[in-house]
mmCIF file of C-alpha atoms and ligand atoms in Angstrom:
data_model
loop_
_atom_site.group_PDB
_atom_site.id
_atom_site.type_symbol
_atom_site.label_atom_id
_atom_site.label_comp_id
_atom_site.label_asym_id
_atom_site.label_seq_id
_atom_site.Cartn_x
_atom_site.Cartn_y
_atom_site.Cartn_z
ATOM 1 C CA MET A 1022 -65.809 24.517 -72.652
ATOM 2 C CA THR A 1023 -66.827 24.018 -69.039
ATOM 3 C CA TYR A 1024 -64.257 22.739 -66.573
ATOM 4 C CA SER A 1025 -64.454 22.072 -62.856
ATOM 5 C CA THR A 1026 -62.393 23.569 -60.082
ATOM 6 C CA ILE A 1027 -62.205 23.252 -56.299
ATOM 7 C CA THR A 1028 -63.331 26.516 -54.685
ATOM 8 C CA GLY A 1029 -63.543 25.514 -51.021
ATOM 9 C CA LEU A 1030 -62.127 22.882 -48.683
ATOM 10 C CA GLY A 1031 -63.078 21.815 -45.169
ATOM 11 C CA PHE A 1032 -62.628 19.079 -42.619
ATOM 12 C CA TYR A 1033 -63.831 17.933 -39.242
ATOM 13 C CA VAL A 1034 -62.216 15.522 -36.819
ATOM 14 C CA PRO A 1035 -63.677 14.485 -33.454
ATOM 15 C CA GLN A 1036 -62.142 16.098 -30.369
ATOM 16 C CA ASN A 1037 -61.501 12.722 -28.749
ATOM 17 C CA VAL A 1038 -57.794 11.973 -29.284
ATOM 18 C CA VAL A 1039 -56.762 8.317 -28.846
ATOM 19 C CA THR A 1040 -53.007 7.850 -28.555
ATOM 20 C CA ASN A 1041 -51.096 4.651 -29.232
ATOM 21 C CA SER A 1042 -50.566 4.303 -25.490
ATOM 22 C CA ASP A 1043 -54.340 4.568 -24.957
ATOM 23 C CA LEU A 1044 -54.766 1.515 -27.221
ATOM 24 C CA THR A 1045 -52.542 -0.589 -24.953
ATOM 25 C CA GLN A 1046 -55.472 -0.630 -22.476
ATOM 26 C CA TYR A 1047 -57.421 -2.829 -24.888
ATOM 27 C CA MET A 1048 -54.799 -4.849 -26.763
ATOM 28 C CA GLU A 1049 -51.238 -6.071 -26.694
ATOM 29 C CA THR A 1050 -49.412 -3.466 -28.715
ATOM 30 C CA SER A 1051 -46.967 -0.641 -28.173
ATOM 31 C CA ASP A 1052 -46.446 2.937 -29.219
ATOM 32 C CA GLN A 1053 -43.126 1.898 -30.734
ATOM 33 C CA TRP A 1054 -44.627 -0.913 -32.881
ATOM 34 C CA ILE A 1055 -47.393 1.305 -34.212
ATOM 35 C CA GLN A 1056 -45.115 4.244 -34.976
ATOM 36 C CA GLU A 1057 -42.451 2.104 -36.637
ATOM 37 C CA ARG A 1058 -44.877 0.094 -38.795
ATOM 38 C CA THR A 1059 -47.392 2.808 -39.662
ATOM 39 C CA GLY A 1060 -46.160 6.277 -38.627
ATOM 40 C CA ILE A 1061 -49.324 6.779 -36.567
ATOM 41 C CA LYS A 1062 -49.062 8.490 -33.159
ATOM 42 C CA GLN A 1063 -52.732 9.110 -32.498
ATOM 43 C CA ARG A 1064 -56.145 9.053 -34.138
ATOM 44 C CA ARG A 1065 -59.572 10.513 -33.362
ATOM 45 C CA TYR A 1066 -62.612 8.500 -32.220
ATOM 46 C CA PHE A 1067 -66.127 9.887 -32.393
ATOM 47 C CA THR A 1068 -68.163 10.376 -29.217
ATOM 48 C CA TYR A 1069 -71.525 8.637 -29.187
ATOM 49 C CA GLY A 1070 -74.359 11.164 -28.891
ATOM 50 C CA LYS A 1071 -72.119 14.008 -30.036
ATOM 51 C CA GLU A 1072 -71.005 13.060 -33.526
ATOM 52 C CA THR A 1073 -72.322 10.890 -36.335
ATOM 53 C CA ASN A 1074 -70.873 10.139 -39.736
ATOM 54 C CA ALA A 1075 -73.346 12.575 -41.295
ATOM 55 C CA SER A 1076 -72.827 15.305 -38.686
ATOM 56 C CA MET A 1077 -69.057 15.236 -39.207
ATOM 57 C CA ALA A 1078 -69.616 15.407 -42.963
ATOM 58 C CA THR A 1079 -71.972 18.331 -42.452
ATOM 59 C CA ALA A 1080 -69.406 20.208 -40.365
ATOM 60 C CA ALA A 1081 -66.692 19.631 -42.989
ATOM 61 C CA SER A 1082 -69.099 20.705 -45.737
ATOM 62 C CA ARG A 1083 -70.117 23.894 -43.933
ATOM 63 C CA MET A 1084 -66.458 24.841 -43.620
ATOM 64 C CA ALA A 1085 -65.855 24.145 -47.331
ATOM 65 C CA LEU A 1086 -68.950 26.152 -48.327
ATOM 66 C CA ASP A 1087 -67.939 29.093 -46.099
ATOM 67 C CA ARG A 1088 -64.532 29.162 -47.713
ATOM 68 C CA ALA A 1089 -66.117 29.085 -51.162
ATOM 69 C CA ASN A 1090 -68.349 31.994 -50.065
ATOM 70 C CA LEU A 1091 -71.435 29.953 -50.783
ATOM 71 C CA GLN A 1092 -74.679 29.256 -48.978
ATOM 72 C CA PRO A 1093 -75.740 25.595 -48.727
ATOM 73 C CA SER A 1094 -78.747 26.496 -50.910
ATOM 74 C CA GLU A 1095 -76.365 27.051 -53.831
ATOM 75 C CA VAL A 1096 -75.355 23.362 -53.926
ATOM 76 C CA ASP A 1097 -76.822 21.383 -56.856
ATOM 77 C CA LEU A 1098 -75.662 17.874 -55.924
ATOM 78 C CA ILE A 1099 -73.970 15.948 -53.114
ATOM 79 C CA VAL A 1100 -71.532 13.122 -53.832
ATOM 80 C CA PHE A 1101 -70.728 11.338 -50.587
ATOM 81 C CA ALA A 1102 -68.073 8.657 -50.144
ATOM 82 C CA THR A 1103 -68.118 6.417 -47.092
ATOM 83 C CA ILE A 1104 -67.836 2.759 -46.156
ATOM 84 C CA THR A 1105 -69.147 3.392 -42.651
ATOM 85 C CA PRO A 1106 -72.598 4.955 -43.146
ATOM 86 C CA ASP A 1107 -74.921 5.743 -40.259
ATOM 87 C CA TYR A 1108 -77.514 3.286 -41.590
ATOM 88 C CA PHE A 1109 -77.107 0.249 -43.814
ATOM 89 C CA PHE A 1110 -79.417 2.199 -46.113
ATOM 90 C CA PRO A 1111 -80.207 4.900 -47.059
ATOM 91 C CA GLY A 1112 -76.709 6.313 -47.155
ATOM 92 C CA SER A 1113 -75.326 9.166 -45.084
ATOM 93 C CA ALA A 1114 -75.645 11.543 -48.055
ATOM 94 C CA PHE A 1115 -79.370 11.674 -47.308
ATOM 95 C CA LEU A 1116 -78.756 12.504 -43.664
ATOM 96 C CA MET A 1117 -76.228 15.180 -44.507
ATOM 97 C CA GLN A 1118 -78.562 16.662 -47.105
ATOM 98 C CA ARG A 1119 -81.227 16.879 -44.364
ATOM 99 C CA GLU A 1120 -78.798 18.497 -41.905
ATOM 100 C CA LEU A 1121 -77.878 21.115 -44.512
ATOM 101 C CA GLY A 1122 -81.553 21.777 -45.279
ATOM 102 C CA LEU A 1123 -81.146 20.827 -48.933
ATOM 103 C CA GLU A 1124 -84.215 18.644 -49.398
ATOM 104 C CA GLY A 1125 -84.886 18.009 -53.060
ATOM 105 C CA ILE A 1126 -81.397 18.097 -54.559
ATOM 106 C CA GLY A 1127 -79.849 14.877 -55.815
ATOM 107 C CA VAL A 1128 -77.454 12.900 -53.652
ATOM 108 C CA ILE A 1129 -75.117 10.084 -54.637
ATOM 109 C CA ASP A 1130 -73.694 7.688 -52.104
ATOM 110 C CA ILE A 1131 -70.575 5.921 -53.179
ATOM 111 C CA ARG A 1132 -68.366 3.403 -51.445
ATOM 112 C CA ASN A 1133 -65.044 2.593 -53.098
ATOM 113 C CA GLN A 1134 -63.265 2.528 -49.756
ATOM 114 C CA CYS A 1135 -59.967 4.445 -49.545
ATOM 115 C CA SER A 1136 -60.358 5.623 -53.152
ATOM 116 C CA GLY A 1137 -63.877 6.883 -52.431
ATOM 117 C CA PHE A 1138 -63.053 10.582 -52.388
ATOM 118 C CA VAL A 1139 -61.191 10.500 -55.712
ATOM 119 C CA TYR A 1140 -64.038 8.511 -57.267
ATOM 120 C CA ALA A 1141 -66.501 11.080 -55.881
ATOM 121 C CA LEU A 1142 -64.414 13.938 -57.241
ATOM 122 C CA SER A 1143 -64.317 12.276 -60.648
ATOM 123 C CA ILE A 1144 -68.106 11.910 -60.660
ATOM 124 C CA ALA A 1145 -68.490 15.600 -59.771
ATOM 125 C CA ASP A 1146 -66.021 16.551 -62.500
ATOM 126 C CA GLN A 1147 -68.029 14.668 -65.149
ATOM 127 C CA PHE A 1148 -71.364 16.200 -64.094
ATOM 128 C CA ILE A 1149 -69.867 19.678 -64.259
ATOM 129 C CA LYS A 1150 -68.068 19.188 -67.576
ATOM 130 C CA THR A 1151 -71.345 18.074 -69.160
ATOM 131 C CA ASP A 1152 -73.063 21.234 -67.814
ATOM 132 C CA MET A 1153 -75.560 19.252 -65.777
ATOM 133 C CA TYR A 1154 -74.602 20.930 -62.479
ATOM 134 C CA LYS A 1155 -72.622 24.014 -61.456
ATOM 135 C CA THR A 1156 -71.871 23.454 -57.775
ATOM 136 C CA ILE A 1157 -71.258 20.036 -56.223
ATOM 137 C CA LEU A 1158 -70.337 19.123 -52.674
ATOM 138 C CA VAL A 1159 -67.891 16.209 -52.597
ATOM 139 C CA VAL A 1160 -67.500 14.565 -49.216
ATOM 140 C CA GLY A 1161 -65.615 11.722 -47.548
ATOM 141 C CA SER A 1162 -66.586 10.805 -43.991
ATOM 142 C CA GLU A 1163 -65.866 7.776 -41.819
ATOM 143 C CA ILE A 1164 -66.493 6.384 -38.368
ATOM 144 C CA GLN A 1165 -64.143 3.401 -38.257
ATOM 145 C CA SER A 1166 -63.778 3.207 -34.498
ATOM 146 C CA SER A 1167 -67.093 1.418 -33.962
ATOM 147 C CA TRP A 1168 -66.247 -1.249 -36.566
ATOM 148 C CA ILE A 1169 -62.783 -2.239 -35.465
ATOM 149 C CA ASP A 1170 -62.075 -5.042 -33.029
ATOM 150 C CA LYS A 1171 -60.017 -3.395 -30.288
ATOM 151 C CA SER A 1172 -58.881 -6.671 -28.730
ATOM 152 C CA THR A 1173 -55.428 -8.152 -29.408
ATOM 153 C CA GLU A 1174 -56.995 -10.335 -32.108
ATOM 154 C CA GLY A 1175 -57.924 -7.278 -34.162
ATOM 155 C CA ARG A 1176 -54.816 -5.216 -33.469
ATOM 156 C CA ASN A 1177 -53.291 -5.346 -36.965
ATOM 157 C CA VAL A 1178 -56.388 -3.504 -38.234
ATOM 158 C CA ALA A 1179 -57.442 -1.533 -35.161
ATOM 159 C CA VAL A 1180 -54.285 0.517 -34.733
ATOM 160 C CA ILE A 1181 -54.473 1.896 -38.276
ATOM 161 C CA PHE A 1182 -57.937 3.405 -38.537
ATOM 162 C CA GLY A 1183 -59.474 6.626 -37.267
ATOM 163 C CA ASP A 1184 -62.561 8.802 -37.661
ATOM 164 C CA GLY A 1185 -63.013 12.100 -39.523
ATOM 165 C CA ALA A 1186 -64.531 13.905 -42.470
ATOM 166 C CA GLY A 1187 -63.384 16.137 -45.305
ATOM 167 C CA ALA A 1188 -65.183 18.039 -48.046
ATOM 168 C CA ALA A 1189 -64.557 19.977 -51.230
ATOM 169 C CA VAL A 1190 -66.796 22.357 -53.133
ATOM 170 C CA VAL A 1191 -66.401 21.688 -56.849
ATOM 171 C CA GLN A 1192 -67.674 24.388 -59.207
ATOM 172 C CA ALA A 1193 -67.936 25.086 -62.900
ATOM 173 C CA THR A 1194 -65.363 27.372 -64.500
ATOM 174 C CA ASN A 1195 -64.407 28.517 -67.977
ATOM 175 C CA ASP A 1196 -60.816 29.098 -66.930
ATOM 176 C CA PRO A 1197 -58.616 26.426 -68.549
ATOM 177 C CA GLU A 1198 -55.648 27.427 -66.359
ATOM 178 C CA HIS A 1199 -57.134 26.544 -62.952
ATOM 179 C CA ARG A 1200 -59.091 23.314 -63.007
ATOM 180 C CA ILE A 1201 -59.243 19.600 -62.496
ATOM 181 C CA LEU A 1202 -57.159 18.347 -65.418
ATOM 182 C CA SER A 1203 -58.088 14.668 -65.304
ATOM 183 C CA THR A 1204 -59.142 11.807 -63.061
ATOM 184 C CA HIS A 1205 -58.206 8.131 -63.380
ATOM 185 C CA LEU A 1206 -60.164 5.305 -61.782
ATOM 186 C CA HIS A 1207 -59.226 1.637 -61.390
ATOM 187 C CA ALA A 1208 -60.346 -1.471 -59.566
ATOM 188 C CA ASP A 1209 -59.489 -5.150 -59.355
ATOM 189 C CA GLY A 1210 -62.146 -7.293 -57.715
ATOM 190 C CA ARG A 1211 -59.923 -10.355 -57.650
ATOM 191 C CA TYR A 1212 -58.612 -9.026 -54.353
ATOM 192 C CA ALA A 1213 -61.965 -8.157 -52.772
ATOM 193 C CA GLU A 1214 -61.384 -10.414 -49.770
ATOM 194 C CA ASP A 1215 -57.902 -9.074 -48.993
ATOM 195 C CA LEU A 1216 -59.504 -6.173 -47.133
ATOM 196 C CA PHE A 1217 -63.188 -6.542 -46.381
ATOM 197 C CA VAL A 1218 -66.064 -6.774 -43.950
ATOM 198 C CA LYS A 1219 -68.107 -9.826 -44.901
ATOM 199 C CA GLU A 1220 -71.347 -9.189 -43.047
ATOM 200 C CA PRO A 1221 -74.088 -8.177 -43.123
ATOM 201 C CA GLY A 1222 -74.577 -9.633 -46.585
ATOM 202 C CA SER A 1223 -77.625 -10.262 -48.692
ATOM 203 C CA SER A 1224 -76.509 -13.521 -50.318
ATOM 204 C CA ARG A 1225 -77.110 -15.674 -47.275
ATOM 205 C CA PRO A 1226 -79.298 -18.709 -46.725
ATOM 206 C CA GLY A 1227 -81.178 -17.060 -43.845
ATOM 207 C CA ARG A 1228 -81.254 -13.485 -42.590
ATOM 208 C CA ALA A 1229 -78.675 -10.980 -43.811
ATOM 209 C CA ALA A 1230 -77.529 -10.319 -40.254
ATOM 210 C CA THR A 1231 -77.533 -12.889 -37.462
ATOM 211 C CA LYS A 1232 -76.085 -13.237 -33.998
ATOM 212 C CA GLU A 1233 -73.937 -16.111 -35.296
ATOM 213 C CA MET A 1234 -72.330 -13.802 -37.835
ATOM 214 C CA ILE A 1235 -71.239 -11.503 -35.024
ATOM 215 C CA ASP A 1236 -69.967 -14.419 -32.939
ATOM 216 C CA GLU A 1237 -67.973 -15.724 -35.909
ATOM 217 C CA GLY A 1238 -66.338 -12.317 -36.492
ATOM 218 C CA GLY A 1239 -68.217 -11.665 -39.739
ATOM 219 C CA PHE A 1240 -68.659 -7.996 -38.863
ATOM 220 C CA ASP A 1241 -64.945 -7.452 -38.260
ATOM 221 C CA VAL A 1242 -62.585 -5.857 -40.751
ATOM 222 C CA VAL A 1243 -60.411 -8.596 -42.253
ATOM 223 C CA MET A 1244 -57.161 -7.418 -43.787
ATOM 224 C CA ASN A 1245 -54.267 -9.166 -45.467
ATOM 225 C CA GLY A 1246 -51.927 -6.304 -44.582
ATOM 226 C CA ASN A 1247 -48.951 -7.610 -46.560
ATOM 227 C CA ALA A 1248 -50.981 -8.032 -49.771
ATOM 228 C CA VAL A 1249 -52.495 -4.577 -49.399
ATOM 229 C CA PHE A 1250 -49.057 -3.085 -48.835
ATOM 230 C CA LYS A 1251 -47.466 -4.799 -51.853
ATOM 231 C CA HIS A 1252 -50.231 -3.824 -54.270
ATOM 232 C CA ALA A 1253 -50.478 -0.304 -52.862
ATOM 233 C CA VAL A 1254 -46.888 0.672 -53.568
ATOM 234 C CA VAL A 1255 -47.168 -0.489 -57.201
ATOM 235 C CA ARG A 1256 -50.594 0.986 -57.938
ATOM 236 C CA PHE A 1257 -49.912 4.345 -56.275
ATOM 237 C CA SER A 1258 -46.935 5.023 -58.541
ATOM 238 C CA GLU A 1259 -48.737 3.665 -61.588
ATOM 239 C CA VAL A 1260 -51.807 5.843 -61.176
ATOM 240 C CA ILE A 1261 -49.786 8.971 -60.374
ATOM 241 C CA ASN A 1262 -47.721 8.426 -63.533
ATOM 242 C CA GLU A 1263 -50.909 7.812 -65.505
ATOM 243 C CA SER A 1264 -52.220 11.245 -64.516
ATOM 244 C CA LEU A 1265 -48.919 12.894 -65.426
ATOM 245 C CA ASP A 1266 -48.693 11.103 -68.800
ATOM 246 C CA ALA A 1267 -52.286 11.998 -69.663
ATOM 247 C CA ASN A 1268 -51.440 15.684 -69.332
ATOM 248 C CA GLY A 1269 -47.877 15.722 -70.643
ATOM 249 C CA PHE A 1270 -46.186 16.320 -67.284
ATOM 250 C CA LYS A 1271 -43.225 14.747 -65.516
ATOM 251 C CA THR A 1272 -42.725 13.937 -61.839
ATOM 252 C CA ASP A 1273 -40.732 17.161 -61.421
ATOM 253 C CA ASP A 1274 -43.800 19.161 -62.364
ATOM 254 C CA ILE A 1275 -45.756 17.983 -59.301
ATOM 255 C CA SER A 1276 -45.991 20.774 -56.741
ATOM 256 C CA LEU A 1277 -47.669 18.587 -54.138
ATOM 257 C CA LEU A 1278 -48.723 14.958 -53.942
ATOM 258 C CA VAL A 1279 -51.617 14.312 -51.563
ATOM 259 C CA PRO A 1280 -51.727 10.543 -51.127
ATOM 260 C CA HIS A 1281 -54.385 8.641 -49.242
ATOM 261 C CA GLN A 1282 -52.971 8.283 -45.739
ATOM 262 C CA ALA A 1283 -52.696 4.503 -45.511
ATOM 263 C CA ASN A 1284 -49.329 3.989 -43.884
ATOM 264 C CA ILE A 1285 -46.302 6.308 -43.711
ATOM 265 C CA ARG A 1286 -44.160 3.492 -45.090
ATOM 266 C CA ILE A 1287 -46.347 3.236 -48.197
ATOM 267 C CA SER A 1288 -46.227 7.002 -48.797
ATOM 268 C CA GLU A 1289 -42.508 7.115 -48.145
ATOM 269 C CA TYR A 1290 -41.845 4.193 -50.499
ATOM 270 C CA VAL A 1291 -43.873 5.872 -53.257
ATOM 271 C CA ARG A 1292 -42.161 9.211 -52.624
ATOM 272 C CA GLN A 1293 -38.705 7.678 -52.986
ATOM 273 C CA GLN A 1294 -39.690 5.552 -55.969
ATOM 274 C CA MET A 1295 -40.956 8.667 -57.754
ATOM 275 C CA GLY A 1296 -37.993 10.788 -56.726
ATOM 276 C CA LEU A 1297 -40.095 13.386 -54.935
ATOM 277 C CA ALA A 1298 -38.749 15.593 -52.144
ATOM 278 C CA GLU A 1299 -40.256 15.276 -48.663
ATOM 279 C CA THR A 1300 -41.749 18.744 -49.049
ATOM 280 C CA GLN A 1301 -43.663 17.560 -52.140
ATOM 281 C CA VAL A 1302 -45.697 14.945 -50.267
ATOM 282 C CA VAL A 1303 -48.379 15.551 -47.644
ATOM 283 C CA ASN A 1304 -48.321 13.334 -44.555
ATOM 284 C CA ASN A 1305 -50.652 13.755 -41.611
ATOM 285 C CA ILE A 1306 -51.202 10.102 -40.742
ATOM 286 C CA HIS A 1307 -49.368 10.627 -37.418
ATOM 287 C CA LYS A 1308 -52.308 12.767 -36.239
ATOM 288 C CA TYR A 1309 -55.372 10.997 -37.612
ATOM 289 C CA GLY A 1310 -54.425 7.481 -38.705
ATOM 290 C CA ASN A 1311 -56.123 6.129 -41.820
ATOM 291 C CA THR A 1312 -59.541 7.738 -42.223
ATOM 292 C CA THR A 1313 -60.353 5.922 -45.493
ATOM 293 C CA ALA A 1314 -62.504 8.145 -47.760
ATOM 294 C CA ALA A 1315 -61.890 11.170 -45.531
ATOM 295 C CA SER A 1316 -58.102 11.037 -45.572
ATOM 296 C CA ILE A 1317 -57.441 12.888 -48.841
ATOM 297 C CA PRO A 1318 -59.816 15.826 -48.249
ATOM 298 C CA ILE A 1319 -58.528 16.202 -44.674
ATOM 299 C CA ALA A 1320 -54.902 16.176 -45.882
ATOM 300 C CA LEU A 1321 -55.712 18.512 -48.779
ATOM 301 C CA THR A 1322 -57.444 21.005 -46.482
ATOM 302 C CA GLU A 1323 -54.593 20.964 -43.988
ATOM 303 C CA ALA A 1324 -52.018 21.417 -46.747
ATOM 304 C CA TYR A 1325 -54.021 24.346 -48.105
ATOM 305 C CA ASP A 1326 -54.295 25.914 -44.657
ATOM 306 C CA GLU A 1327 -50.542 25.549 -44.175
ATOM 307 C CA GLY A 1328 -49.962 27.577 -47.347
ATOM 308 C CA ARG A 1329 -48.582 24.598 -49.264
ATOM 309 C CA ILE A 1330 -51.016 25.062 -52.181
ATOM 310 C CA LYS A 1331 -50.854 28.216 -54.313
ATOM 311 C CA PRO A 1332 -52.651 29.228 -57.512
ATOM 312 C CA GLY A 1333 -50.950 27.578 -60.483
ATOM 313 C CA ASP A 1334 -49.589 24.645 -58.460
ATOM 314 C CA LEU A 1335 -49.902 21.154 -59.906
ATOM 315 C CA ILE A 1336 -51.591 19.006 -57.253
ATOM 316 C CA CYS A 1337 -51.883 15.245 -57.540
ATOM 317 C CA LEU A 1338 -54.332 13.255 -55.417
ATOM 318 C CA ALA A 1339 -53.764 9.504 -55.323
ATOM 319 C CA ALA A 1340 -55.455 6.655 -53.489
ATOM 320 C CA PHE A 1341 -55.346 2.917 -53.036
ATOM 321 C CA GLY A 1342 -57.561 0.692 -50.948
ATOM 322 C CA SER A 1343 -59.945 -2.175 -50.477
ATOM 323 C CA GLY A 1344 -61.519 -3.621 -53.587
ATOM 324 C CA PHE A 1345 -58.780 -3.270 -54.624
ATOM 325 C CA THR A 1346 -59.367 0.256 -55.907
ATOM 326 C CA TRP A 1347 -56.888 2.885 -56.944
ATOM 327 C CA ALA A 1348 -57.379 6.317 -58.438
ATOM 328 C CA SER A 1349 -55.779 9.697 -59.056
ATOM 329 C CA ALA A 1350 -56.743 13.261 -59.878
ATOM 330 C CA LEU A 1351 -54.458 15.908 -61.322
ATOM 331 C CA ILE A 1352 -55.429 19.486 -60.537
ATOM 332 C CA ARG A 1353 -53.987 22.797 -61.733
ATOM 333 C CA TRP A 1354 -54.850 24.928 -58.702
HETATM 334 O O1 UT7 B 2447 -55.975 2.019 -47.082
HETATM 335 C C1 UT7 B 2447 -55.581 0.710 -47.104
HETATM 336 C C2 UT7 B 2447 -55.602 0.247 -45.692
HETATM 337 N N1 UT7 B 2447 -54.670 -0.722 -45.333
HETATM 338 C C3 UT7 B 2447 -53.336 -0.606 -45.475
HETATM 339 O O2 UT7 B 2447 -52.807 0.321 -46.005
HETATM 340 C C4 UT7 B 2447 -52.560 -1.720 -44.857
HETATM 341 C C5 UT7 B 2447 -51.237 -1.939 -45.516
HETATM 342 N N2 UT7 B 2447 -50.443 -2.821 -44.670
HETATM 343 C C6 UT7 B 2447 -49.818 -2.353 -43.588
HETATM 344 O O3 UT7 B 2447 -49.864 -1.162 -43.304
HETATM 345 C C7 UT7 B 2447 -49.034 -3.337 -42.768
HETATM 346 O O4 UT7 B 2447 -49.118 -4.614 -43.351
HETATM 347 C C8 UT7 B 2447 -49.510 -3.422 -41.280
HETATM 348 C C9 UT7 B 2447 -49.179 -2.122 -40.557
HETATM 349 C C10 UT7 B 2447 -50.996 -3.712 -41.213
HETATM 350 C C11 UT7 B 2447 -48.793 -4.550 -40.561
HETATM 351 O O5 UT7 B 2447 -47.404 -4.347 -40.636
HETATM 352 P P1 UT7 B 2447 -46.458 -5.534 -41.088
HETATM 353 O O6 UT7 B 2447 -45.096 -5.017 -41.000
HETATM 354 O O7 UT7 B 2447 -46.950 -6.046 -42.411
HETATM 355 O O8 UT7 B 2447 -46.681 -6.587 -39.935
HETATM 356 P P2 UT7 B 2447 -47.206 -8.087 -40.021
HETATM 357 O O9 UT7 B 2447 -48.669 -8.111 -40.306
HETATM 358 O O10 UT7 B 2447 -46.315 -8.880 -40.921
HETATM 359 O O11 UT7 B 2447 -47.011 -8.560 -38.544
HETATM 360 C C12 UT7 B 2447 -45.701 -8.575 -37.938
HETATM 361 C C13 UT7 B 2447 -45.844 -8.958 -36.475
HETATM 362 C C14 UT7 B 2447 -46.760 -10.162 -36.252
HETATM 363 O O12 UT7 B 2447 -46.203 -10.918 -35.184
HETATM 364 P P3 UT7 B 2447 -45.324 -12.226 -35.470
HETATM 365 O O13 UT7 B 2447 -46.233 -13.154 -36.229
HETATM 366 O O14 UT7 B 2447 -44.150 -11.758 -36.259
HETATM 367 O O15 UT7 B 2447 -44.998 -12.712 -34.109
HETATM 368 C C15 UT7 B 2447 -48.052 -9.555 -35.793
HETATM 369 O O16 UT7 B 2447 -48.790 -10.399 -34.953
HETATM 370 O O17 UT7 B 2447 -46.449 -7.882 -35.765
HETATM 371 C C16 UT7 B 2447 -47.589 -8.344 -35.023
HETATM 372 N N3 UT7 B 2447 -48.571 -7.284 -34.931
HETATM 373 C C17 UT7 B 2447 -48.571 -6.365 -33.955
HETATM 374 N N4 UT7 B 2447 -47.787 -6.194 -32.889
HETATM 375 C C18 UT7 B 2447 -48.061 -5.147 -32.076
HETATM 376 C C19 UT7 B 2447 -49.582 -6.998 -35.790
HETATM 377 N N5 UT7 B 2447 -50.246 -5.916 -35.376
HETATM 378 C C20 UT7 B 2447 -49.654 -5.504 -34.235
HETATM 379 C C21 UT7 B 2447 -49.877 -4.445 -33.345
HETATM 380 N N6 UT7 B 2447 -49.053 -4.304 -32.284
HETATM 381 N N7 UT7 B 2447 -50.865 -3.538 -33.547
#
């Protein structure tokens, strides 16, 4: 039986640190409001001409490959999650493939918003378990800072999001003791418009992108923060429990929960609801904000680097986001 396992992790965040106080130059907000409501102290913004979505993903991937002791040429497939690609199409997976010099191998671009990385990991897991590929690069990368409206009108969204990238090398193994145990994917399109960017869209009477759309705010991120919050706290717990039930484990068995970094209050609510200790949950939202598909691989890499993940540990990844989507992965490290 072939299983899949994570053999290398990496991340990249832009050097440009934007503090809560920095944001007060553009909008009416305060460090206190942002910290109290979200737990965020600062985030990173990319620098035009220096970083792109694909270049950040490439840097994260190179780090993950180095740590797996692999050359890029050993990668069989790239699965790339982002909602902020460099081009409308083709996706950033193509650009990253080019930067890594991997012309010819298959690439899959997926969206799935904040759950994108877990969806990507699940796809990699299936391809490996069916013996189609042996080594897959799974990436989440986002540049949110160029999408958000940094005026007071957009402040409820703008203060949350940041830029960054994370990557994992997923490889085939025959070892049943150290592997991805299961992944669980969900979505509910009834809530699509509770967190979305409407334009550019194909189903329009005229062109897919017009000046009027920009003027009417169609390119801005629209978020019903309260609805997202309420669904998130329910779905996070549900999908974590689903992964435990599927493998015959209890909450106590979790060594480390790596939740999507949406809001410290969401993570804290879920932690308390599940009866987990603070040391069992990874939080780094204070440093990077919400980096959507990149948040889990960044948090996972940092946790690994801090020595919080040891062989044999039971690691749970869990996400919730726009769509709505929610997903989990249970890993025996
Ligand atoms: O990965 C999924 C991504 N999204 C999420 O996870 C979002 C989940 N939701 C949230 O995190 C929270 O709903 C927010 C942090 C977005 C907002 O917090 P909230 O406690 O739900 O605040 P609210 O939207 O109910 O707004 C409360 C007040 C409003 O003022 P009034 O109407 O009470 O006078 C807002 O205008 O706070 C105001 N406000 C702000 N004030 C200062 C909203 N954004 C800001 C801001 N700075 N940045």
